[in-house]
């Protein structure tokens, strides 16, 4: 998208959000497909609307099925832990999280329709040893490490209609989406036969 070429200023971030936000509405809203097929997230649980970091953090890590609707801009300035059987979605194109998500040893999660400005978290969204995750219609930018990383034998995930970018070439680690575990002496043997991830329309 053209915004890769724009030298963003912090002062225009809100207009960028509304620009990319419009793209949410213009794209189709498909049901889950690809390797994440079967992912239901919070399913038919009653929706809980959150407007504060404390409520988002508490609901995202709570046990059980939850549909969490993000309204407005929530400043967490940290990676938010998301657990199994959750849907976390924006209420409209302006729903924004300042922070990121961390998913460890979990399954069945949908994260969609969100702007994620990565501040205070190393990765935008990181999942390890986690399966059945659908990432859809996300705008993720400016992580100091990956924007969306899938590691440690995770799999059965779909990444659809997401936009990834870095606003400045001064960010020294501009690697958008890692699909594998780190190298080093082990070279990620836990990934063998795993890491089934569909990427489409990103
Ligand atoms: C997620 O929901 C499924 C289906 O209701 C249930 O079998 C499973 O135990 C739940 N997982 C967790 C970690 O709560
Ligand atoms: C999103 O924010 C923009 C800019 O403030 C505003 O014009 C627009 O109406 C908002 N959209 C919604 C659905 O509130």
JSON list of C-alpha atoms and ligand atoms in Angstrom, two decimals:
[
{"chain": "A", "resi": 1, "resn": "UNK", "atom": "CA", "xyz": [0.00, 0.00, 0.00]},
{"chain": "A", "resi": 2, "resn": "UNK", "atom": "CA", "xyz": [1.21, 3.52, -0.63]},
{"chain": "A", "resi": 3, "resn": "UNK", "atom": "CA", "xyz": [1.61, 4.32, 3.05]},
{"chain": "A", "resi": 4, "resn": "UNK", "atom": "CA", "xyz": [4.82, 2.25, 3.10]},
{"chain": "A", "resi": 5, "resn": "UNK", "atom": "CA", "xyz": [6.40, 5.10, 1.20]},
{"chain": "A", "resi": 6, "resn": "UNK", "atom": "CA", "xyz": [5.11, 7.89, 3.37]},
{"chain": "A", "resi": 7, "resn": "UNK", "atom": "CA", "xyz": [7.39, 9.27, 6.03]},
{"chain": "A", "resi": 8, "resn": "UNK", "atom": "CA", "xyz": [4.85, 9.34, 8.83]},
{"chain": "A", "resi": 9, "resn": "UNK", "atom": "CA", "xyz": [4.74, 11.99, 11.49]},
{"chain": "A", "resi": 10, "resn": "UNK", "atom": "CA", "xyz": [3.22, 11.18, 14.85]},
{"chain": "A", "resi": 11, "resn": "UNK", "atom": "CA", "xyz": [0.81, 14.05, 14.34]},
{"chain": "A", "resi": 12, "resn": "UNK", "atom": "CA", "xyz": [-0.83, 12.35, 11.37]},
{"chain": "A", "resi": 13, "resn": "UNK", "atom": "CA", "xyz": [-1.25, 8.94, 12.99]},
{"chain": "A", "resi": 14, "resn": "UNK", "atom": "CA", "xyz": [-4.93, 9.58, 13.62]},
{"chain": "A", "resi": 15, "resn": "UNK", "atom": "CA", "xyz": [-5.58, 10.34, 9.99]},
{"chain": "A", "resi": 16, "resn": "UNK", "atom": "CA", "xyz": [-3.68, 7.20, 9.04]},
{"chain": "A", "resi": 17, "resn": "UNK", "atom": "CA", "xyz": [-5.94, 5.22, 11.33]},
{"chain": "A", "resi": 18, "resn": "UNK", "atom": "CA", "xyz": [-8.98, 6.65, 9.65]},
{"chain": "A", "resi": 19, "resn": "UNK", "atom": "CA", "xyz": [-7.46, 5.95, 6.22]},
{"chain": "A", "resi": 20, "resn": "UNK", "atom": "CA", "xyz": [-6.65, 2.32, 6.93]},
{"chain": "A", "resi": 21, "resn": "UNK", "atom": "CA", "xyz": [-9.83, 2.07, 8.93]},
{"chain": "A", "resi": 22, "resn": "UNK", "atom": "CA", "xyz": [-11.85, 2.83, 5.84]},
{"chain": "A", "resi": 23, "resn": "UNK", "atom": "CA", "xyz": [-10.14, -0.16, 4.27]},
{"chain": "A", "resi": 24, "resn": "UNK", "atom": "CA", "xyz": [-11.77, -2.40, 6.89]},
{"chain": "A", "resi": 25, "resn": "UNK", "atom": "CA", "xyz": [-15.18, -1.47, 5.62]},
{"chain": "A", "resi": 26, "resn": "UNK", "atom": "CA", "xyz": [-14.22, -1.79, 1.96]},
{"chain": "A", "resi": 27, "resn": "UNK", "atom": "CA", "xyz": [-12.96, -5.35, 2.26]},
{"chain": "A", "resi": 28, "resn": "UNK", "atom": "CA", "xyz": [-15.15, -8.41, 2.36]},
{"chain": "A", "resi": 29, "resn": "UNK", "atom": "CA", "xyz": [-15.66, -9.94, 5.76]},
{"chain": "A", "resi": 30, "resn": "UNK", "atom": "CA", "xyz": [-15.14, -13.60, 5.08]},
{"chain": "A", "resi": 31, "resn": "UNK", "atom": "CA", "xyz": [-15.76, -16.38, 7.50]},
{"chain": "A", "resi": 32, "resn": "UNK", "atom": "CA", "xyz": [-12.65, -18.12, 8.70]},
{"chain": "A", "resi": 33, "resn": "UNK", "atom": "CA", "xyz": [-10.88, -20.16, 6.05]},
{"chain": "A", "resi": 34, "resn": "UNK", "atom": "CA", "xyz": [-7.48, -21.68, 5.45]},
{"chain": "A", "resi": 35, "resn": "UNK", "atom": "CA", "xyz": [-5.64, -23.55, 8.16]},
{"chain": "A", "resi": 36, "resn": "UNK", "atom": "CA", "xyz": [-7.59, -21.83, 10.97]},
{"chain": "A", "resi": 37, "resn": "UNK", "atom": "CA", "xyz": [-10.85, -23.29, 9.69]},
{"chain": "A", "resi": 38, "resn": "UNK", "atom": "CA", "xyz": [-12.90, -24.40, 12.67]},
{"chain": "A", "resi": 39, "resn": "UNK", "atom": "CA", "xyz": [-11.73, -21.57, 14.89]},
{"chain": "A", "resi": 40, "resn": "UNK", "atom": "CA", "xyz": [-14.68, -20.13, 16.78]},
{"chain": "A", "resi": 41, "resn": "UNK", "atom": "CA", "xyz": [-13.01, -17.88, 19.40]},
{"chain": "A", "resi": 42, "resn": "UNK", "atom": "CA", "xyz": [-15.56, -16.86, 22.00]},
{"chain": "A", "resi": 43, "resn": "UNK", "atom": "CA", "xyz": [-18.34, -18.31, 19.86]},
{"chain": "A", "resi": 44, "resn": "UNK", "atom": "CA", "xyz": [-21.78, -17.22, 20.97]},
{"chain": "A", "resi": 45, "resn": "UNK", "atom": "CA", "xyz": [-20.73, -15.81, 24.34]},
{"chain": "A", "resi": 46, "resn": "UNK", "atom": "CA", "xyz": [-22.36, -12.48, 25.22]},
{"chain": "A", "resi": 47, "resn": "UNK", "atom": "CA", "xyz": [-20.22, -9.59, 23.98]},
{"chain": "A", "resi": 48, "resn": "UNK", "atom": "CA", "xyz": [-18.38, -7.54, 26.60]},
{"chain": "A", "resi": 49, "resn": "UNK", "atom": "CA", "xyz": [-17.42, -4.03, 25.46]},
{"chain": "A", "resi": 50, "resn": "UNK", "atom": "CA", "xyz": [-14.15, -2.75, 26.91]},
{"chain": "A", "resi": 51, "resn": "UNK", "atom": "CA", "xyz": [-12.87, 0.81, 26.89]},
{"chain": "A", "resi": 52, "resn": "UNK", "atom": "CA", "xyz": [-10.00, 0.59, 29.40]},
{"chain": "A", "resi": 53, "resn": "UNK", "atom": "CA", "xyz": [-6.75, -1.32, 29.51]},
{"chain": "A", "resi": 54, "resn": "UNK", "atom": "CA", "xyz": [-7.67, -2.87, 32.85]},
{"chain": "A", "resi": 55, "resn": "UNK", "atom": "CA", "xyz": [-10.91, -4.33, 31.46]},
{"chain": "A", "resi": 56, "resn": "UNK", "atom": "CA", "xyz": [-9.29, -5.53, 28.25]},
{"chain": "A", "resi": 57, "resn": "UNK", "atom": "CA", "xyz": [-6.43, -7.21, 30.13]},
{"chain": "A", "resi": 58, "resn": "UNK", "atom": "CA", "xyz": [-8.77, -8.85, 32.65]},
{"chain": "A", "resi": 59, "resn": "UNK", "atom": "CA", "xyz": [-11.15, -10.23, 30.01]},
{"chain": "A", "resi": 60, "resn": "UNK", "atom": "CA", "xyz": [-8.45, -11.37, 27.60]},
{"chain": "A", "resi": 61, "resn": "UNK", "atom": "CA", "xyz": [-6.73, -13.48, 30.24]},
{"chain": "A", "resi": 62, "resn": "UNK", "atom": "CA", "xyz": [-9.86, -14.76, 32.00]},
{"chain": "A", "resi": 63, "resn": "UNK", "atom": "CA", "xyz": [-10.76, -18.41, 31.57]},
{"chain": "A", "resi": 64, "resn": "UNK", "atom": "CA", "xyz": [-13.75, -19.49, 29.53]},
{"chain": "A", "resi": 65, "resn": "UNK", "atom": "CA", "xyz": [-15.31, -18.25, 26.31]},
{"chain": "A", "resi": 66, "resn": "UNK", "atom": "CA", "xyz": [-15.52, -14.50, 25.81]},
{"chain": "A", "resi": 67, "resn": "UNK", "atom": "CA", "xyz": [-16.34, -12.10, 23.02]},
{"chain": "A", "resi": 68, "resn": "UNK", "atom": "CA", "xyz": [-14.47, -8.88, 23.82]},
{"chain": "A", "resi": 69, "resn": "UNK", "atom": "CA", "xyz": [-15.37, -5.77, 21.85]},
{"chain": "A", "resi": 70, "resn": "UNK", "atom": "CA", "xyz": [-12.78, -2.98, 21.90]},
{"chain": "A", "resi": 71, "resn": "UNK", "atom": "CA", "xyz": [-14.14, 0.56, 21.74]},
{"chain": "A", "resi": 72, "resn": "UNK", "atom": "CA", "xyz": [-12.00, 3.63, 21.19]},
{"chain": "A", "resi": 73, "resn": "UNK", "atom": "CA", "xyz": [-8.29, 3.72, 21.89]},
{"chain": "A", "resi": 74, "resn": "UNK", "atom": "CA", "xyz": [-6.99, 1.56, 24.70]},
{"chain": "A", "resi": 75, "resn": "UNK", "atom": "CA", "xyz": [-3.51, 2.29, 25.92]},
{"chain": "A", "resi": 76, "resn": "UNK", "atom": "CA", "xyz": [-1.94, -0.79, 27.46]},
{"chain": "A", "resi": 77, "resn": "UNK", "atom": "CA", "xyz": [1.69, -0.02, 26.56]},
{"chain": "A", "resi": 78, "resn": "UNK", "atom": "CA", "xyz": [2.41, -3.74, 27.00]},
{"chain": "A", "resi": 79, "resn": "UNK", "atom": "CA", "xyz": [1.75, -7.16, 25.54]},
{"chain": "A", "resi": 80, "resn": "UNK", "atom": "CA", "xyz": [-1.71, -8.30, 26.60]},
{"chain": "A", "resi": 81, "resn": "UNK", "atom": "CA", "xyz": [-2.07, -11.99, 27.40]},
{"chain": "A", "resi": 82, "resn": "UNK", "atom": "CA", "xyz": [-4.87, -13.65, 25.42]},
{"chain": "A", "resi": 83, "resn": "UNK", "atom": "CA", "xyz": [-6.15, -17.08, 26.41]},
{"chain": "A", "resi": 84, "resn": "UNK", "atom": "CA", "xyz": [-8.17, -19.84, 24.73]},
{"chain": "A", "resi": 85, "resn": "UNK", "atom": "CA", "xyz": [-11.70, -19.39, 23.44]},
{"chain": "A", "resi": 86, "resn": "UNK", "atom": "CA", "xyz": [-11.61, -15.64, 22.96]},
{"chain": "A", "resi": 87, "resn": "UNK", "atom": "CA", "xyz": [-12.80, -13.32, 20.23]},
{"chain": "A", "resi": 88, "resn": "UNK", "atom": "CA", "xyz": [-11.22, -9.87, 20.53]},
{"chain": "A", "resi": 89, "resn": "UNK", "atom": "CA", "xyz": [-12.54, -7.44, 17.94]},
{"chain": "A", "resi": 90, "resn": "UNK", "atom": "CA", "xyz": [-12.89, -3.74, 17.33]},
{"chain": "A", "resi": 91, "resn": "UNK", "atom": "CA", "xyz": [-16.33, -2.17, 17.40]},
{"chain": "A", "resi": 92, "resn": "UNK", "atom": "CA", "xyz": [-15.51, 0.03, 14.40]},
{"chain": "A", "resi": 93, "resn": "UNK", "atom": "CA", "xyz": [-12.59, 1.18, 12.29]},
{"chain": "A", "resi": 94, "resn": "UNK", "atom": "CA", "xyz": [-11.25, 3.42, 15.06]},
{"chain": "A", "resi": 95, "resn": "UNK", "atom": "CA", "xyz": [-10.80, 0.69, 17.64]},
{"chain": "A", "resi": 96, "resn": "UNK", "atom": "CA", "xyz": [-7.13, 0.86, 18.55]},
{"chain": "A", "resi": 97, "resn": "UNK", "atom": "CA", "xyz": [-4.83, -0.84, 21.00]},
{"chain": "A", "resi": 98, "resn": "UNK", "atom": "CA", "xyz": [-1.57, 0.78, 21.98]},
{"chain": "A", "resi": 99, "resn": "UNK", "atom": "CA", "xyz": [0.38, -2.31, 22.95]},
{"chain": "A", "resi": 100, "resn": "UNK", "atom": "CA", "xyz": [0.31, -5.86, 21.62]},
{"chain": "A", "resi": 101, "resn": "UNK", "atom": "CA", "xyz": [-0.84, -9.42, 22.30]},
{"chain": "A", "resi": 102, "resn": "UNK", "atom": "CA", "xyz": [1.00, -12.45, 23.63]},
{"chain": "A", "resi": 103, "resn": "UNK", "atom": "CA", "xyz": [-0.49, -15.93, 23.20]},
{"chain": "A", "resi": 104, "resn": "UNK", "atom": "CA", "xyz": [1.27, -18.89, 24.84]},
{"chain": "A", "resi": 105, "resn": "UNK", "atom": "CA", "xyz": [0.00, -22.49, 24.92]},
{"chain": "A", "resi": 106, "resn": "UNK", "atom": "CA", "xyz": [-3.54, -21.49, 23.93]},
{"chain": "A", "resi": 107, "resn": "UNK", "atom": "CA", "xyz": [-6.07, -22.45, 21.28]},
{"chain": "A", "resi": 108, "resn": "UNK", "atom": "CA", "xyz": [-9.12, -21.09, 19.48]},
{"chain": "A", "resi": 109, "resn": "UNK", "atom": "CA", "xyz": [-8.69, -17.33, 19.36]},
{"chain": "A", "resi": 110, "resn": "UNK", "atom": "CA", "xyz": [-10.00, -14.73, 16.90]},
{"chain": "A", "resi": 111, "resn": "UNK", "atom": "CA", "xyz": [-8.46, -11.26, 16.81]},
{"chain": "A", "resi": 112, "resn": "UNK", "atom": "CA", "xyz": [-10.01, -8.98, 14.22]},
{"chain": "A", "resi": 113, "resn": "UNK", "atom": "CA", "xyz": [-10.89, -5.45, 13.15]},
{"chain": "A", "resi": 114, "resn": "UNK", "atom": "CA", "xyz": [-8.25, -3.71, 15.23]},
{"chain": "A", "resi": 115, "resn": "UNK", "atom": "CA", "xyz": [-5.53, -1.13, 14.84]},
{"chain": "A", "resi": 116, "resn": "UNK", "atom": "CA", "xyz": [-2.54, -2.23, 16.88]},
{"chain": "A", "resi": 117, "resn": "UNK", "atom": "CA", "xyz": [0.15, 0.39, 17.40]},
{"chain": "A", "resi": 118, "resn": "UNK", "atom": "CA", "xyz": [2.89, -1.56, 19.05]},
{"chain": "A", "resi": 119, "resn": "UNK", "atom": "CA", "xyz": [4.27, 0.37, 21.99]},
{"chain": "A", "resi": 120, "resn": "UNK", "atom": "CA", "xyz": [5.71, -1.20, 25.13]},
{"chain": "A", "resi": 121, "resn": "UNK", "atom": "CA", "xyz": [5.68, -4.67, 23.62]},
{"chain": "A", "resi": 122, "resn": "UNK", "atom": "CA", "xyz": [8.53, -6.27, 21.72]},
{"chain": "A", "resi": 123, "resn": "UNK", "atom": "CA", "xyz": [6.28, -7.98, 19.20]},
{"chain": "A", "resi": 124, "resn": "UNK", "atom": "CA", "xyz": [2.93, -6.79, 17.91]},
{"chain": "A", "resi": 125, "resn": "UNK", "atom": "CA", "xyz": [1.27, -10.18, 18.26]},
{"chain": "A", "resi": 126, "resn": "UNK", "atom": "CA", "xyz": [3.29, -13.26, 19.19]},
{"chain": "A", "resi": 127, "resn": "UNK", "atom": "CA", "xyz": [1.98, -16.78, 19.51]},
{"chain": "A", "resi": 128, "resn": "UNK", "atom": "CA", "xyz": [3.96, -19.74, 20.79]},
{"chain": "A", "resi": 129, "resn": "UNK", "atom": "CA", "xyz": [2.76, -23.35, 20.98]},
{"chain": "A", "resi": 130, "resn": "UNK", "atom": "CA", "xyz": [-0.73, -22.17, 20.09]},
{"chain": "A", "resi": 131, "resn": "UNK", "atom": "CA", "xyz": [-3.20, -23.37, 17.49]},
{"chain": "A", "resi": 132, "resn": "UNK", "atom": "CA", "xyz": [-6.45, -22.32, 15.83]},
{"chain": "A", "resi": 133, "resn": "UNK", "atom": "CA", "xyz": [-5.97, -18.59, 15.66]},
{"chain": "A", "resi": 134, "resn": "UNK", "atom": "CA", "xyz": [-7.60, -16.32, 13.11]},
{"chain": "A", "resi": 135, "resn": "UNK", "atom": "CA", "xyz": [-6.12, -12.86, 12.61]},
{"chain": "A", "resi": 136, "resn": "UNK", "atom": "CA", "xyz": [-8.35, -10.82, 10.33]},
{"chain": "A", "resi": 137, "resn": "UNK", "atom": "CA", "xyz": [-8.51, -7.17, 9.29]},
{"chain": "A", "resi": 138, "resn": "UNK", "atom": "CA", "xyz": [-5.73, -5.96, 11.55]},
{"chain": "A", "resi": 139, "resn": "UNK", "atom": "CA", "xyz": [-3.47, -2.96, 11.04]},
{"chain": "A", "resi": 140, "resn": "UNK", "atom": "CA", "xyz": [-0.26, -3.53, 12.97]},
{"chain": "A", "resi": 141, "resn": "UNK", "atom": "CA", "xyz": [2.67, -1.17, 12.97]},
{"chain": "A", "resi": 142, "resn": "UNK", "atom": "CA", "xyz": [5.94, -0.14, 14.56]},
{"chain": "A", "resi": 143, "resn": "UNK", "atom": "CA", "xyz": [6.93, -3.10, 16.73]},
{"chain": "A", "resi": 144, "resn": "UNK", "atom": "CA", "xyz": [10.54, -3.09, 17.85]},
{"chain": "A", "resi": 145, "resn": "UNK", "atom": "CA", "xyz": [10.59, -6.77, 16.81]},
{"chain": "A", "resi": 146, "resn": "UNK", "atom": "CA", "xyz": [8.07, -8.67, 14.65]},
{"chain": "A", "resi": 147, "resn": "UNK", "atom": "CA", "xyz": [4.60, -7.35, 13.95]},
{"chain": "A", "resi": 148, "resn": "UNK", "atom": "CA", "xyz": [3.01, -10.81, 13.94]},
{"chain": "A", "resi": 149, "resn": "UNK", "atom": "CA", "xyz": [5.19, -13.78, 14.90]},
{"chain": "A", "resi": 150, "resn": "UNK", "atom": "CA", "xyz": [4.22, -17.45, 14.93]},
{"chain": "A", "resi": 151, "resn": "UNK", "atom": "CA", "xyz": [6.74, -19.64, 16.71]},
{"chain": "A", "resi": 152, "resn": "UNK", "atom": "CA", "xyz": [7.43, -22.68, 18.91]},
{"chain": "A", "resi": 153, "resn": "UNK", "atom": "CA", "xyz": [5.33, -25.19, 17.01]},
{"chain": "A", "resi": 154, "resn": "UNK", "atom": "CA", "xyz": [2.25, -23.04, 16.68]},
{"chain": "A", "resi": 155, "resn": "UNK", "atom": "CA", "xyz": [-0.03, -23.70, 13.73]},
{"chain": "A", "resi": 156, "resn": "UNK", "atom": "CA", "xyz": [-3.46, -23.95, 12.22]},
{"chain": "A", "resi": 157, "resn": "UNK", "atom": "CA", "xyz": [-3.67, -20.20, 11.92]},
{"chain": "A", "resi": 158, "resn": "UNK", "atom": "CA", "xyz": [-4.96, -17.84, 9.25]},
{"chain": "A", "resi": 159, "resn": "UNK", "atom": "CA", "xyz": [-3.76, -14.28, 8.70]},
{"chain": "A", "resi": 160, "resn": "UNK", "atom": "CA", "xyz": [-6.19, -12.47, 6.40]},
{"chain": "A", "resi": 161, "resn": "UNK", "atom": "CA", "xyz": [-6.70, -8.87, 5.26]},
{"chain": "A", "resi": 162, "resn": "UNK", "atom": "CA", "xyz": [-4.01, -7.51, 7.59]},
{"chain": "A", "resi": 163, "resn": "UNK", "atom": "CA", "xyz": [-1.71, -4.56, 6.95]},
{"chain": "A", "resi": 164, "resn": "UNK", "atom": "CA", "xyz": [1.76, -4.41, 8.42]},
{"chain": "A", "resi": 165, "resn": "UNK", "atom": "CA", "xyz": [4.08, -1.45, 8.38]},
{"chain": "A", "resi": 166, "resn": "UNK", "atom": "CA", "xyz": [6.83, 0.50, 10.05]},
{"chain": "A", "resi": 167, "resn": "UNK", "atom": "CA", "xyz": [6.56, 4.26, 10.05]},
{"chain": "A", "resi": 168, "resn": "UNK", "atom": "CA", "xyz": [10.26, 5.01, 10.17]},
{"chain": "A", "resi": 169, "resn": "UNK", "atom": "CA", "xyz": [13.43, 3.51, 8.78]},
{"chain": "A", "resi": 170, "resn": "UNK", "atom": "CA", "xyz": [15.05, 4.41, 12.10]},
{"chain": "A", "resi": 171, "resn": "UNK", "atom": "CA", "xyz": [13.31, 1.39, 13.62]},
{"chain": "A", "resi": 172, "resn": "UNK", "atom": "CA", "xyz": [16.17, -1.03, 13.31]},
{"chain": "A", "resi": 173, "resn": "UNK", "atom": "CA", "xyz": [14.28, -4.35, 13.26]},
{"chain": "A", "resi": 174, "resn": "UNK", "atom": "CA", "xyz": [11.72, -4.09, 10.52]},
{"chain": "A", "resi": 175, "resn": "UNK", "atom": "CA", "xyz": [10.76, -7.75, 10.00]},
{"chain": "A", "resi": 176, "resn": "UNK", "atom": "CA", "xyz": [7.02, -7.94, 9.73]},
{"chain": "A", "resi": 177, "resn": "UNK", "atom": "CA", "xyz": [6.02, -11.56, 10.27]},
{"chain": "A", "resi": 178, "resn": "UNK", "atom": "CA", "xyz": [8.18, -14.39, 11.54]},
{"chain": "A", "resi": 179, "resn": "UNK", "atom": "CA", "xyz": [6.98, -17.92, 10.84]},
{"chain": "A", "resi": 180, "resn": "UNK", "atom": "CA", "xyz": [9.39, -20.27, 12.63]},
{"chain": "A", "resi": 181, "resn": "UNK", "atom": "CA", "xyz": [11.22, -20.46, 15.90]},
{"chain": "A", "resi": 182, "resn": "UNK", "atom": "CA", "xyz": [14.55, -18.81, 16.50]},
{"chain": "A", "resi": 183, "resn": "UNK", "atom": "CA", "xyz": [17.73, -20.30, 15.12]},
{"chain": "A", "resi": 184, "resn": "UNK", "atom": "CA", "xyz": [20.68, -21.03, 17.36]},
{"chain": "A", "resi": 185, "resn": "UNK", "atom": "CA", "xyz": [21.71, -24.49, 18.45]},
{"chain": "A", "resi": 186, "resn": "UNK", "atom": "CA", "xyz": [18.21, -25.98, 18.47]},
{"chain": "A", "resi": 187, "resn": "UNK", "atom": "CA", "xyz": [17.05, -24.45, 15.17]},
{"chain": "A", "resi": 188, "resn": "UNK", "atom": "CA", "xyz": [13.46, -24.91, 16.18]},
{"chain": "A", "resi": 189, "resn": "UNK", "atom": "CA", "xyz": [12.91, -28.71, 16.01]},
{"chain": "A", "resi": 190, "resn": "UNK", "atom": "CA", "xyz": [9.59, -28.11, 17.76]},
{"chain": "A", "resi": 191, "resn": "UNK", "atom": "CA", "xyz": [8.39, -26.60, 14.48]},
{"chain": "A", "resi": 192, "resn": "UNK", "atom": "CA", "xyz": [8.79, -29.77, 12.44]},
{"chain": "A", "resi": 193, "resn": "UNK", "atom": "CA", "xyz": [5.47, -30.79, 10.94]},
{"chain": "A", "resi": 194, "resn": "UNK", "atom": "CA", "xyz": [3.76, -27.75, 12.46]},
{"chain": "A", "resi": 195, "resn": "UNK", "atom": "CA", "xyz": [3.48, -24.07, 11.50]},
{"chain": "A", "resi": 196, "resn": "UNK", "atom": "CA", "xyz": [0.51, -24.56, 9.20]},
{"chain": "A", "resi": 197, "resn": "UNK", "atom": "CA", "xyz": [-0.44, -20.95, 8.57]},
{"chain": "A", "resi": 198, "resn": "UNK", "atom": "CA", "xyz": [-2.47, -19.45, 5.74]},
{"chain": "A", "resi": 199, "resn": "UNK", "atom": "CA", "xyz": [-1.68, -15.87, 4.74]},
{"chain": "A", "resi": 200, "resn": "UNK", "atom": "CA", "xyz": [-4.07, -14.21, 2.29]},
{"chain": "A", "resi": 201, "resn": "UNK", "atom": "CA", "xyz": [-4.93, -10.66, 1.19]},
{"chain": "A", "resi": 202, "resn": "UNK", "atom": "CA", "xyz": [-2.35, -9.09, 3.47]},
{"chain": "B", "resi": 1, "resn": "LIG", "atom": "C1", "xyz": [-12.51, -24.03, 24.98]},
{"chain": "B", "resi": 1, "resn": "LIG", "atom": "O1", "xyz": [-13.81, -24.40, 24.63]},
{"chain": "B", "resi": 1, "resn": "LIG", "atom": "C2", "xyz": [-13.95, -25.79, 24.32]},
{"chain": "B", "resi": 1, "resn": "LIG", "atom": "C3", "xyz": [-15.35, -25.99, 23.79]},
{"chain": "B", "resi": 1, "resn": "LIG", "atom": "O2", "xyz": [-16.32, -25.45, 24.66]},
{"chain": "B", "resi": 1, "resn": "LIG", "atom": "C4", "xyz": [-13.67, -26.59, 25.57]},
{"chain": "B", "resi": 1, "resn": "LIG", "atom": "O3", "xyz": [-13.74, -27.97, 25.29]},
{"chain": "B", "resi": 1, "resn": "LIG", "atom": "C5", "xyz": [-12.25, -26.27, 26.03]},
{"chain": "B", "resi": 1, "resn": "LIG", "atom": "O4", "xyz": [-12.00, -26.91, 27.26]},
{"chain": "B", "resi": 1, "resn": "LIG", "atom": "C6", "xyz": [-12.07, -24.77, 26.22]},
{"chain": "B", "resi": 1, "resn": "LIG", "atom": "N1", "xyz": [-10.67, -24.50, 26.51]},
{"chain": "B", "resi": 1, "resn": "LIG", "atom": "C7", "xyz": [-10.29, -23.83, 27.58]},
{"chain": "B", "resi": 1, "resn": "LIG", "atom": "C8", "xyz": [-8.83, -23.71, 27.78]},
{"chain": "B", "resi": 1, "resn": "LIG", "atom": "O5", "xyz": [-11.08, -23.33, 28.35]},
{"chain": "B", "resi": 2, "resn": "LIG", "atom": "C1", "xyz": [-13.42, 7.39, 13.33]},
{"chain": "B", "resi": 2, "resn": "LIG", "atom": "O1", "xyz": [-12.64, 8.55, 13.57]},
{"chain": "B", "resi": 2, "resn": "LIG", "atom": "C2", "xyz": [-12.75, 9.52, 12.54]},
{"chain": "B", "resi": 2, "resn": "LIG", "atom": "C3", "xyz": [-11.74, 10.63, 12.84]},
{"chain": "B", "resi": 2, "resn": "LIG", "atom": "O2", "xyz": [-11.95, 11.13, 14.13]},
{"chain": "B", "resi": 2, "resn": "LIG", "atom": "C4", "xyz": [-14.19, 9.99, 12.46]},
{"chain": "B", "resi": 2, "resn": "LIG", "atom": "O3", "xyz": [-14.32, 10.92, 11.41]},
{"chain": "B", "resi": 2, "resn": "LIG", "atom": "C5", "xyz": [-15.09, 8.81, 12.20]},
{"chain": "B", "resi": 2, "resn": "LIG", "atom": "O4", "xyz": [-16.45, 9.22, 12.23]},
{"chain": "B", "resi": 2, "resn": "LIG", "atom": "C6", "xyz": [-14.89, 7.74, 13.24]},
{"chain": "B", "resi": 2, "resn": "LIG", "atom": "N1", "xyz": [-15.67, 6.56, 12.90]},
{"chain": "B", "resi": 2, "resn": "LIG", "atom": "C7", "xyz": [-16.58, 6.05, 13.73]},
{"chain": "B", "resi": 2, "resn": "LIG", "atom": "C8", "xyz": [-17.28, 4.85, 13.23]},
{"chain": "B", "resi": 2, "resn": "LIG", "atom": "O5", "xyz": [-16.83, 6.56, 14.81]}
]
